[in-house]
Amino acid sequence: MDYTREELMDIVSGQMPERRWGHTLGVMETAVALARRYGEDPQRADLAALLHDVAKYWPIEQQEAVIRDHQLNMELLDYDKQLLHAEVGAYVAQQDYGVEDTGVIDAIRYHTSGRVGMTKLDKIICLADYIEPGRDFPGVDRIRELAEHSLEEALVAGLDSTISFLIEKQKRIFPTTVLARNDLILQIRSK
């Protein structure tokens, strides 16, 4: 990687409002704690959490252009614009910041949508994004409690919350999110 952690923190914090930087710090702290609890490398979790929202405040047109210009996941363009920053962030982490760890890149890429076959790091970053200390939405305390004993159960509760919100707002649900939820339910049942 071409940058130190401190340099990356300066770069990332400069690309977002102070409140979102506070969220990122909370996700970093939570991801490291979850990594320690569930046997994942805390440094990988810290790096993925640091970069997970790097493109969140880029103009939507710029995010769409990165996806189109680099032939990333074009299907995302047909769904909620909130999904774009994860795909673009993964690309930027690799191309601009020299992250070579594909597991870290994928954890950034799937932190909003989930995916079938989520790795432990994918689950940690997605879950940390839901439950970091600054988050306050109906059901977050229950998700935090579930995270004490099961990444999968906590993530299902988080995805249920997202899906319910999208249904309530009459928005389309990205199919990968539904498939991720179903896969997590199978994982829970097989334990």
mmCIF file with all atom_site columns, C-alpha atoms in Angstrom:
data_model
loop_
_atom_site.group_PDB
_atom_site.id
_atom_site.type_symbol
_atom_site.label_atom_id
_atom_site.label_alt_id
_atom_site.label_comp_id
_atom_site.label_asym_id
_atom_site.label_entity_id
_atom_site.label_seq_id
_atom_site.pdbx_PDB_ins_code
_atom_site.Cartn_x
_atom_site.Cartn_y
_atom_site.Cartn_z
_atom_site.occupancy
_atom_site.B_iso_or_equiv
_atom_site.pdbx_formal_charge
_atom_site.auth_seq_id
_atom_site.auth_comp_id
_atom_site.auth_asym_id
_atom_site.auth_atom_id
_atom_site.pdbx_PDB_model_num
ATOM 1   C CA . MET A 1 1   ? 0.000   0.000   0.000   1.00 0.00 ? 1   MET A CA 1
ATOM 2   C CA . ASP A 1 2   ? 1.277   3.449   -0.905  1.00 0.00 ? 2   ASP A CA 1
ATOM 3   C CA . TYR A 1 3   ? -0.083  5.370   2.093   1.00 0.00 ? 3   TYR A CA 1
ATOM 4   C CA . THR A 1 4   ? 0.323   5.156   5.852   1.00 0.00 ? 4   THR A CA 1
ATOM 5   C CA . ARG A 1 5   ? -2.795  4.797   7.998   1.00 0.00 ? 5   ARG A CA 1
ATOM 6   C CA . GLU A 1 6   ? -2.406  8.416   9.141   1.00 0.00 ? 6   GLU A CA 1
ATOM 7   C CA . GLU A 1 7   ? -2.157  9.667   5.549   1.00 0.00 ? 7   GLU A CA 1
ATOM 8   C CA . LEU A 1 8   ? -5.266  7.695   4.608   1.00 0.00 ? 8   LEU A CA 1
ATOM 9   C CA . MET A 1 9   ? -7.122  9.105   7.599   1.00 0.00 ? 9   MET A CA 1
ATOM 10  C CA . ASP A 1 10  ? -6.251  12.639  6.459   1.00 0.00 ? 10  ASP A CA 1
ATOM 11  C CA . ILE A 1 11  ? -7.313  11.905  2.873   1.00 0.00 ? 11  ILE A CA 1
ATOM 12  C CA . VAL A 1 12  ? -10.584 10.218  3.806   1.00 0.00 ? 12  VAL A CA 1
ATOM 13  C CA . SER A 1 13  ? -11.584 12.737  6.487   1.00 0.00 ? 13  SER A CA 1
ATOM 14  C CA . GLY A 1 14  ? -11.010 15.527  3.956   1.00 0.00 ? 14  GLY A CA 1
ATOM 15  C CA . GLN A 1 15  ? -13.581 13.999  1.590   1.00 0.00 ? 15  GLN A CA 1
ATOM 16  C CA . MET A 1 16  ? -16.566 14.065  3.937   1.00 0.00 ? 16  MET A CA 1
ATOM 17  C CA . PRO A 1 17  ? -18.399 16.258  6.423   1.00 0.00 ? 17  PRO A CA 1
ATOM 18  C CA . GLU A 1 18  ? -17.199 16.110  10.022  1.00 0.00 ? 18  GLU A CA 1
ATOM 19  C CA . ARG A 1 19  ? -20.290 14.158  11.102  1.00 0.00 ? 19  ARG A CA 1
ATOM 20  C CA . ARG A 1 20  ? -19.641 11.425  8.515   1.00 0.00 ? 20  ARG A CA 1
ATOM 21  C CA . TRP A 1 21  ? -16.007 11.272  9.609   1.00 0.00 ? 21  TRP A CA 1
ATOM 22  C CA . GLY A 1 22  ? -17.308 10.640  13.131  1.00 0.00 ? 22  GLY A CA 1
ATOM 23  C CA . HIS A 1 23  ? -19.365 7.780   11.697  1.00 0.00 ? 23  HIS A CA 1
ATOM 24  C CA . THR A 1 24  ? -16.271 6.386   9.973   1.00 0.00 ? 24  THR A CA 1
ATOM 25  C CA . LEU A 1 25  ? -14.299 6.499   13.222  1.00 0.00 ? 25  LEU A CA 1
ATOM 26  C CA . GLY A 1 26  ? -17.170 4.657   14.926  1.00 0.00 ? 26  GLY A CA 1
ATOM 27  C CA . VAL A 1 27  ? -17.205 2.003   12.200  1.00 0.00 ? 27  VAL A CA 1
ATOM 28  C CA . MET A 1 28  ? -13.424 1.588   12.573  1.00 0.00 ? 28  MET A CA 1
ATOM 29  C CA . GLU A 1 29  ? -13.705 1.145   16.342  1.00 0.00 ? 29  GLU A CA 1
ATOM 30  C CA . THR A 1 30  ? -16.633 -1.281  16.022  1.00 0.00 ? 30  THR A CA 1
ATOM 31  C CA . ALA A 1 31  ? -15.016 -3.270  13.196  1.00 0.00 ? 31  ALA A CA 1
ATOM 32  C CA . VAL A 1 32  ? -11.815 -3.768  15.204  1.00 0.00 ? 32  VAL A CA 1
ATOM 33  C CA . ALA A 1 33  ? -13.840 -4.923  18.234  1.00 0.00 ? 33  ALA A CA 1
ATOM 34  C CA . LEU A 1 34  ? -15.867 -7.347  16.087  1.00 0.00 ? 34  LEU A CA 1
ATOM 35  C CA . ALA A 1 35  ? -12.689 -8.616  14.407  1.00 0.00 ? 35  ALA A CA 1
ATOM 36  C CA . ARG A 1 36  ? -11.171 -9.394  17.797  1.00 0.00 ? 36  ARG A CA 1
ATOM 37  C CA . ARG A 1 37  ? -14.350 -11.093 18.995  1.00 0.00 ? 37  ARG A CA 1
ATOM 38  C CA . TYR A 1 38  ? -14.767 -13.243 15.877  1.00 0.00 ? 38  TYR A CA 1
ATOM 39  C CA . GLY A 1 39  ? -11.164 -14.037 14.990  1.00 0.00 ? 39  GLY A CA 1
ATOM 40  C CA . GLU A 1 40  ? -10.508 -11.732 12.036  1.00 0.00 ? 40  GLU A CA 1
ATOM 41  C CA . ASP A 1 41  ? -7.392  -9.607  11.554  1.00 0.00 ? 41  ASP A CA 1
ATOM 42  C CA . PRO A 1 42  ? -8.112  -6.264  13.295  1.00 0.00 ? 42  PRO A CA 1
ATOM 43  C CA . GLN A 1 43  ? -5.778  -4.374  10.924  1.00 0.00 ? 43  GLN A CA 1
ATOM 44  C CA . ARG A 1 44  ? -7.703  -5.576  7.866   1.00 0.00 ? 44  ARG A CA 1
ATOM 45  C CA . ALA A 1 45  ? -10.972 -4.631  9.563   1.00 0.00 ? 45  ALA A CA 1
ATOM 46  C CA . ASP A 1 46  ? -9.579  -1.197  10.461  1.00 0.00 ? 46  ASP A CA 1
ATOM 47  C CA . LEU A 1 47  ? -8.440  -0.528  6.876   1.00 0.00 ? 47  LEU A CA 1
ATOM 48  C CA . ALA A 1 48  ? -11.728 -1.644  5.300   1.00 0.00 ? 48  ALA A CA 1
ATOM 49  C CA . ALA A 1 49  ? -13.701 0.435   7.817   1.00 0.00 ? 49  ALA A CA 1
ATOM 50  C CA . LEU A 1 50  ? -11.494 3.483   7.221   1.00 0.00 ? 50  LEU A CA 1
ATOM 51  C CA . LEU A 1 51  ? -12.146 3.351   3.477   1.00 0.00 ? 51  LEU A CA 1
ATOM 52  C CA . HIS A 1 52  ? -15.743 2.055   3.444   1.00 0.00 ? 52  HIS A CA 1
ATOM 53  C CA . ASP A 1 53  ? -17.307 5.492   2.801   1.00 0.00 ? 53  ASP A CA 1
ATOM 54  C CA . VAL A 1 54  ? -14.424 7.134   0.923   1.00 0.00 ? 54  VAL A CA 1
ATOM 55  C CA . ALA A 1 55  ? -16.626 7.931   -2.105  1.00 0.00 ? 55  ALA A CA 1
ATOM 56  C CA . LYS A 1 56  ? -19.883 8.554   -0.200  1.00 0.00 ? 56  LYS A CA 1
ATOM 57  C CA . TYR A 1 57  ? -19.832 12.325  -0.696  1.00 0.00 ? 57  TYR A CA 1
ATOM 58  C CA . TRP A 1 58  ? -18.647 12.367  -4.278  1.00 0.00 ? 58  TRP A CA 1
ATOM 59  C CA . PRO A 1 59  ? -21.302 13.794  -6.615  1.00 0.00 ? 59  PRO A CA 1
ATOM 60  C CA . ILE A 1 60  ? -23.657 11.033  -7.825  1.00 0.00 ? 60  ILE A CA 1
ATOM 61  C CA . GLU A 1 61  ? -22.739 11.851  -11.427 1.00 0.00 ? 61  GLU A CA 1
ATOM 62  C CA . GLN A 1 62  ? -19.069 11.231  -10.621 1.00 0.00 ? 62  GLN A CA 1
ATOM 63  C CA . GLN A 1 63  ? -19.874 7.915   -8.923  1.00 0.00 ? 63  GLN A CA 1
ATOM 64  C CA . GLU A 1 64  ? -21.973 6.847   -11.915 1.00 0.00 ? 64  GLU A CA 1
ATOM 65  C CA . ALA A 1 65  ? -19.173 7.852   -14.279 1.00 0.00 ? 65  ALA A CA 1
ATOM 66  C CA . VAL A 1 66  ? -16.611 5.742   -12.397 1.00 0.00 ? 66  VAL A CA 1
ATOM 67  C CA . ILE A 1 67  ? -18.939 2.730   -12.633 1.00 0.00 ? 67  ILE A CA 1
ATOM 68  C CA . ARG A 1 68  ? -19.573 3.273   -16.344 1.00 0.00 ? 68  ARG A CA 1
ATOM 69  C CA . ASP A 1 69  ? -16.014 4.220   -17.326 1.00 0.00 ? 69  ASP A CA 1
ATOM 70  C CA . HIS A 1 70  ? -14.456 1.231   -15.584 1.00 0.00 ? 70  HIS A CA 1
ATOM 71  C CA . GLN A 1 71  ? -17.219 -1.284  -16.350 1.00 0.00 ? 71  GLN A CA 1
ATOM 72  C CA . LEU A 1 72  ? -17.907 -1.966  -12.675 1.00 0.00 ? 72  LEU A CA 1
ATOM 73  C CA . ASN A 1 73  ? -21.246 -3.415  -11.513 1.00 0.00 ? 73  ASN A CA 1
ATOM 74  C CA . MET A 1 74  ? -23.542 -1.672  -14.004 1.00 0.00 ? 74  MET A CA 1
ATOM 75  C CA . GLU A 1 75  ? -26.661 -3.194  -12.400 1.00 0.00 ? 75  GLU A CA 1
ATOM 76  C CA . LEU A 1 76  ? -26.185 -0.781  -9.481  1.00 0.00 ? 76  LEU A CA 1
ATOM 77  C CA . LEU A 1 77  ? -27.084 2.135   -11.753 1.00 0.00 ? 77  LEU A CA 1
ATOM 78  C CA . ASP A 1 78  ? -30.694 0.899   -11.822 1.00 0.00 ? 78  ASP A CA 1
ATOM 79  C CA . TYR A 1 79  ? -31.129 0.967   -8.030  1.00 0.00 ? 79  TYR A CA 1
ATOM 80  C CA . ASP A 1 80  ? -30.904 3.365   -5.096  1.00 0.00 ? 80  ASP A CA 1
ATOM 81  C CA . LYS A 1 81  ? -27.996 5.781   -5.499  1.00 0.00 ? 81  LYS A CA 1
ATOM 82  C CA . GLN A 1 82  ? -26.926 4.988   -1.910  1.00 0.00 ? 82  GLN A CA 1
ATOM 83  C CA . LEU A 1 83  ? -25.461 1.732   -3.244  1.00 0.00 ? 83  LEU A CA 1
ATOM 84  C CA . LEU A 1 84  ? -23.010 3.371   -5.646  1.00 0.00 ? 84  LEU A CA 1
ATOM 85  C CA . HIS A 1 85  ? -20.432 4.608   -3.131  1.00 0.00 ? 85  HIS A CA 1
ATOM 86  C CA . ALA A 1 86  ? -19.521 1.082   -2.005  1.00 0.00 ? 86  ALA A CA 1
ATOM 87  C CA . GLU A 1 87  ? -18.622 -0.090  -5.513  1.00 0.00 ? 87  GLU A CA 1
ATOM 88  C CA . VAL A 1 88  ? -16.790 3.148   -6.279  1.00 0.00 ? 88  VAL A CA 1
ATOM 89  C CA . GLY A 1 89  ? -15.053 3.088   -2.889  1.00 0.00 ? 89  GLY A CA 1
ATOM 90  C CA . ALA A 1 90  ? -13.726 -0.418  -3.542  1.00 0.00 ? 90  ALA A CA 1
ATOM 91  C CA . TYR A 1 91  ? -12.374 0.712   -6.906  1.00 0.00 ? 91  TYR A CA 1
ATOM 92  C CA . VAL A 1 92  ? -10.780 3.833   -5.412  1.00 0.00 ? 92  VAL A CA 1
ATOM 93  C CA . ALA A 1 93  ? -9.220  1.863   -2.535  1.00 0.00 ? 93  ALA A CA 1
ATOM 94  C CA . GLN A 1 94  ? -7.473  -0.359  -5.040  1.00 0.00 ? 94  GLN A CA 1
ATOM 95  C CA . GLN A 1 95  ? -6.654  2.105   -7.822  1.00 0.00 ? 95  GLN A CA 1
ATOM 96  C CA . ASP A 1 96  ? -5.935  5.319   -5.926  1.00 0.00 ? 96  ASP A CA 1
ATOM 97  C CA . TYR A 1 97  ? -4.794  4.122   -2.508  1.00 0.00 ? 97  TYR A CA 1
ATOM 98  C CA . GLY A 1 98  ? -2.952  0.954   -3.449  1.00 0.00 ? 98  GLY A CA 1
ATOM 99  C CA . VAL A 1 99  ? -4.962  -1.527  -1.386  1.00 0.00 ? 99  VAL A CA 1
ATOM 100 C CA . GLU A 1 100 ? -4.028  -4.953  -2.725  1.00 0.00 ? 100 GLU A CA 1
ATOM 101 C CA . ASP A 1 101 ? -5.903  -7.149  -0.233  1.00 0.00 ? 101 ASP A CA 1
ATOM 102 C CA . THR A 1 102 ? -8.909  -8.381  -2.222  1.00 0.00 ? 102 THR A CA 1
ATOM 103 C CA . GLY A 1 103 ? -10.690 -9.267  1.018   1.00 0.00 ? 103 GLY A CA 1
ATOM 104 C CA . VAL A 1 104 ? -10.496 -5.652  2.170   1.00 0.00 ? 104 VAL A CA 1
ATOM 105 C CA . ILE A 1 105 ? -11.628 -4.428  -1.251  1.00 0.00 ? 105 ILE A CA 1
ATOM 106 C CA . ASP A 1 106 ? -14.595 -6.815  -1.250  1.00 0.00 ? 106 ASP A CA 1
ATOM 107 C CA . ALA A 1 107 ? -15.579 -5.812  2.303   1.00 0.00 ? 107 ALA A CA 1
ATOM 108 C CA . ILE A 1 108 ? -15.766 -2.207  1.086   1.00 0.00 ? 108 ILE A CA 1
ATOM 109 C CA . ARG A 1 109 ? -17.648 -3.245  -2.072  1.00 0.00 ? 109 ARG A CA 1
ATOM 110 C CA . TYR A 1 110 ? -20.338 -5.243  -0.226  1.00 0.00 ? 110 TYR A CA 1
ATOM 111 C CA . HIS A 1 111 ? -20.791 -3.194  2.942   1.00 0.00 ? 111 HIS A CA 1
ATOM 112 C CA . THR A 1 112 ? -24.135 -1.779  1.789   1.00 0.00 ? 112 THR A CA 1
ATOM 113 C CA . SER A 1 113 ? -25.625 -4.638  -0.216  1.00 0.00 ? 113 SER A CA 1
ATOM 114 C CA . GLY A 1 114 ? -24.140 -7.775  1.291   1.00 0.00 ? 114 GLY A CA 1
ATOM 115 C CA . ARG A 1 115 ? -23.669 -10.779 -1.007  1.00 0.00 ? 115 ARG A CA 1
ATOM 116 C CA . VAL A 1 116 ? -24.053 -14.529 -1.082  1.00 0.00 ? 116 VAL A CA 1
ATOM 117 C CA . GLY A 1 117 ? -21.069 -16.160 0.587   1.00 0.00 ? 117 GLY A CA 1
ATOM 118 C CA . MET A 1 118 ? -20.036 -13.152 2.633   1.00 0.00 ? 118 MET A CA 1
ATOM 119 C CA . THR A 1 119 ? -16.613 -13.575 4.203   1.00 0.00 ? 119 THR A CA 1
ATOM 120 C CA . LYS A 1 120 ? -16.093 -12.922 7.891   1.00 0.00 ? 120 LYS A CA 1
ATOM 121 C CA . LEU A 1 121 ? -14.526 -9.548  7.003   1.00 0.00 ? 121 LEU A CA 1
ATOM 122 C CA . ASP A 1 122 ? -17.504 -8.677  4.743   1.00 0.00 ? 122 ASP A CA 1
ATOM 123 C CA . LYS A 1 123 ? -19.857 -9.419  7.634   1.00 0.00 ? 123 LYS A CA 1
ATOM 124 C CA . ILE A 1 124 ? -17.809 -7.395  10.109  1.00 0.00 ? 124 ILE A CA 1
ATOM 125 C CA . ILE A 1 125 ? -17.692 -4.242  7.957   1.00 0.00 ? 125 ILE A CA 1
ATOM 126 C CA . CYS A 1 126 ? -21.361 -4.444  6.984   1.00 0.00 ? 126 CYS A CA 1
ATOM 127 C CA . LEU A 1 127 ? -22.383 -4.998  10.599  1.00 0.00 ? 127 LEU A CA 1
ATOM 128 C CA . ALA A 1 128 ? -20.041 -2.331  12.007  1.00 0.00 ? 128 ALA A CA 1
ATOM 129 C CA . ASP A 1 129 ? -21.650 0.138   9.598   1.00 0.00 ? 129 ASP A CA 1
ATOM 130 C CA . TYR A 1 130 ? -25.066 -0.713  11.095  1.00 0.00 ? 130 TYR A CA 1
ATOM 131 C CA . ILE A 1 131 ? -24.142 -0.685  14.783  1.00 0.00 ? 131 ILE A CA 1
ATOM 132 C CA . GLU A 1 132 ? -21.343 1.845   15.313  1.00 0.00 ? 132 GLU A CA 1
ATOM 133 C CA . PRO A 1 133 ? -22.008 3.944   18.450  1.00 0.00 ? 133 PRO A CA 1
ATOM 134 C CA . GLY A 1 134 ? -23.366 6.954   16.540  1.00 0.00 ? 134 GLY A CA 1
ATOM 135 C CA . ARG A 1 135 ? -26.134 4.985   14.841  1.00 0.00 ? 135 ARG A CA 1
ATOM 136 C CA . ASP A 1 136 ? -29.619 5.565   16.195  1.00 0.00 ? 136 ASP A CA 1
ATOM 137 C CA . PHE A 1 137 ? -32.543 3.954   14.406  1.00 0.00 ? 137 PHE A CA 1
ATOM 138 C CA . PRO A 1 138 ? -35.403 1.700   15.514  1.00 0.00 ? 138 PRO A CA 1
ATOM 139 C CA . GLY A 1 139 ? -34.015 -1.751  16.284  1.00 0.00 ? 139 GLY A CA 1
ATOM 140 C CA . VAL A 1 140 ? -30.310 -0.843  16.436  1.00 0.00 ? 140 VAL A CA 1
ATOM 141 C CA . ASP A 1 141 ? -29.992 -1.910  20.078  1.00 0.00 ? 141 ASP A CA 1
ATOM 142 C CA . ARG A 1 142 ? -31.383 -5.349  19.232  1.00 0.00 ? 142 ARG A CA 1
ATOM 143 C CA . ILE A 1 143 ? -28.862 -5.660  16.371  1.00 0.00 ? 143 ILE A CA 1
ATOM 144 C CA . ARG A 1 144 ? -26.065 -4.689  18.783  1.00 0.00 ? 144 ARG A CA 1
ATOM 145 C CA . GLU A 1 145 ? -27.234 -7.365  21.237  1.00 0.00 ? 145 GLU A CA 1
ATOM 146 C CA . LEU A 1 146 ? -27.315 -10.001 18.492  1.00 0.00 ? 146 LEU A CA 1
ATOM 147 C CA . ALA A 1 147 ? -23.788 -8.974  17.445  1.00 0.00 ? 147 ALA A CA 1
ATOM 148 C CA . GLU A 1 148 ? -22.559 -10.101 20.861  1.00 0.00 ? 148 GLU A CA 1
ATOM 149 C CA . HIS A 1 149 ? -23.043 -13.743 19.872  1.00 0.00 ? 149 HIS A CA 1
ATOM 150 C CA . SER A 1 150 ? -23.645 -14.012 16.105  1.00 0.00 ? 150 SER A CA 1
ATOM 151 C CA . LEU A 1 151 ? -22.489 -12.003 13.112  1.00 0.00 ? 151 LEU A CA 1
ATOM 152 C CA . GLU A 1 152 ? -25.078 -13.759 10.968  1.00 0.00 ? 152 GLU A CA 1
ATOM 153 C CA . GLU A 1 153 ? -28.083 -13.182 13.229  1.00 0.00 ? 153 GLU A CA 1
ATOM 154 C CA . ALA A 1 154 ? -27.141 -9.527  13.675  1.00 0.00 ? 154 ALA A CA 1
ATOM 155 C CA . LEU A 1 155 ? -26.722 -9.060  9.940   1.00 0.00 ? 155 LEU A CA 1
ATOM 156 C CA . VAL A 1 156 ? -30.082 -10.657 9.167   1.00 0.00 ? 156 VAL A CA 1
ATOM 157 C CA . ALA A 1 157 ? -31.672 -8.210  11.614  1.00 0.00 ? 157 ALA A CA 1
ATOM 158 C CA . GLY A 1 158 ? -29.794 -5.332  9.955   1.00 0.00 ? 158 GLY A CA 1
ATOM 159 C CA . LEU A 1 159 ? -30.784 -6.388  6.447   1.00 0.00 ? 159 LEU A CA 1
ATOM 160 C CA . ASP A 1 160 ? -34.383 -6.873  7.620   1.00 0.00 ? 160 ASP A CA 1
ATOM 161 C CA . SER A 1 161 ? -34.304 -3.288  8.870   1.00 0.00 ? 161 SER A CA 1
ATOM 162 C CA . THR A 1 162 ? -32.994 -2.012  5.533   1.00 0.00 ? 162 THR A CA 1
ATOM 163 C CA . ILE A 1 163 ? -35.456 -4.070  3.497   1.00 0.00 ? 163 ILE A CA 1
ATOM 164 C CA . SER A 1 164 ? -38.390 -2.927  5.669   1.00 0.00 ? 164 SER A CA 1
ATOM 165 C CA . PHE A 1 165 ? -37.292 0.692   5.264   1.00 0.00 ? 165 PHE A CA 1
ATOM 166 C CA . LEU A 1 166 ? -37.091 0.322   1.475   1.00 0.00 ? 166 LEU A CA 1
ATOM 167 C CA . ILE A 1 167 ? -40.518 -1.338  1.348   1.00 0.00 ? 167 ILE A CA 1
ATOM 168 C CA . GLU A 1 168 ? -41.996 1.439   3.497   1.00 0.00 ? 168 GLU A CA 1
ATOM 169 C CA . LYS A 1 169 ? -40.533 4.051   1.125   1.00 0.00 ? 169 LYS A CA 1
ATOM 170 C CA . GLN A 1 170 ? -41.746 2.048   -1.904  1.00 0.00 ? 170 GLN A CA 1
ATOM 171 C CA . LYS A 1 171 ? -38.188 1.757   -3.210  1.00 0.00 ? 171 LYS A CA 1
ATOM 172 C CA . ARG A 1 172 ? -36.754 -1.110  -5.207  1.00 0.00 ? 172 ARG A CA 1
ATOM 173 C CA . ILE A 1 173 ? -34.623 -3.616  -3.298  1.00 0.00 ? 173 ILE A CA 1
ATOM 174 C CA . PHE A 1 174 ? -31.283 -4.577  -4.799  1.00 0.00 ? 174 PHE A CA 1
ATOM 175 C CA . PRO A 1 175 ? -31.553 -8.341  -5.488  1.00 0.00 ? 175 PRO A CA 1
ATOM 176 C CA . THR A 1 176 ? -28.110 -9.062  -4.040  1.00 0.00 ? 176 THR A CA 1
ATOM 177 C CA . THR A 1 177 ? -29.350 -7.845  -0.643  1.00 0.00 ? 177 THR A CA 1
ATOM 178 C CA . VAL A 1 178 ? -32.238 -10.303 -0.637  1.00 0.00 ? 178 VAL A CA 1
ATOM 179 C CA . LEU A 1 179 ? -29.907 -13.112 -1.743  1.00 0.00 ? 179 LEU A CA 1
ATOM 180 C CA . ALA A 1 180 ? -27.419 -12.172 0.991   1.00 0.00 ? 180 ALA A CA 1
ATOM 181 C CA . ARG A 1 181 ? -30.167 -12.306 3.617   1.00 0.00 ? 181 ARG A CA 1
ATOM 182 C CA . ASN A 1 182 ? -31.359 -15.698 2.399   1.00 0.00 ? 182 ASN A CA 1
ATOM 183 C CA . ASP A 1 183 ? -27.802 -17.038 2.433   1.00 0.00 ? 183 ASP A CA 1
ATOM 184 C CA . LEU A 1 184 ? -27.247 -15.803 5.996   1.00 0.00 ? 184 LEU A CA 1
ATOM 185 C CA . ILE A 1 185 ? -30.460 -17.552 7.102   1.00 0.00 ? 185 ILE A CA 1
ATOM 186 C CA . LEU A 1 186 ? -29.136 -20.795 5.610   1.00 0.00 ? 186 LEU A CA 1
ATOM 187 C CA . GLN A 1 187 ? -25.847 -20.291 7.447   1.00 0.00 ? 187 GLN A CA 1
ATOM 188 C CA . ILE A 1 188 ? -27.696 -19.808 10.746  1.00 0.00 ? 188 ILE A CA 1
ATOM 189 C CA . ARG A 1 189 ? -29.816 -22.919 10.198  1.00 0.00 ? 189 ARG A CA 1
ATOM 190 C CA . SER A 1 190 ? -26.792 -25.048 9.320   1.00 0.00 ? 190 SER A CA 1
ATOM 191 C CA . LYS A 1 191 ? -25.018 -24.250 12.611  1.00 0.00 ? 191 LYS A CA 1
#
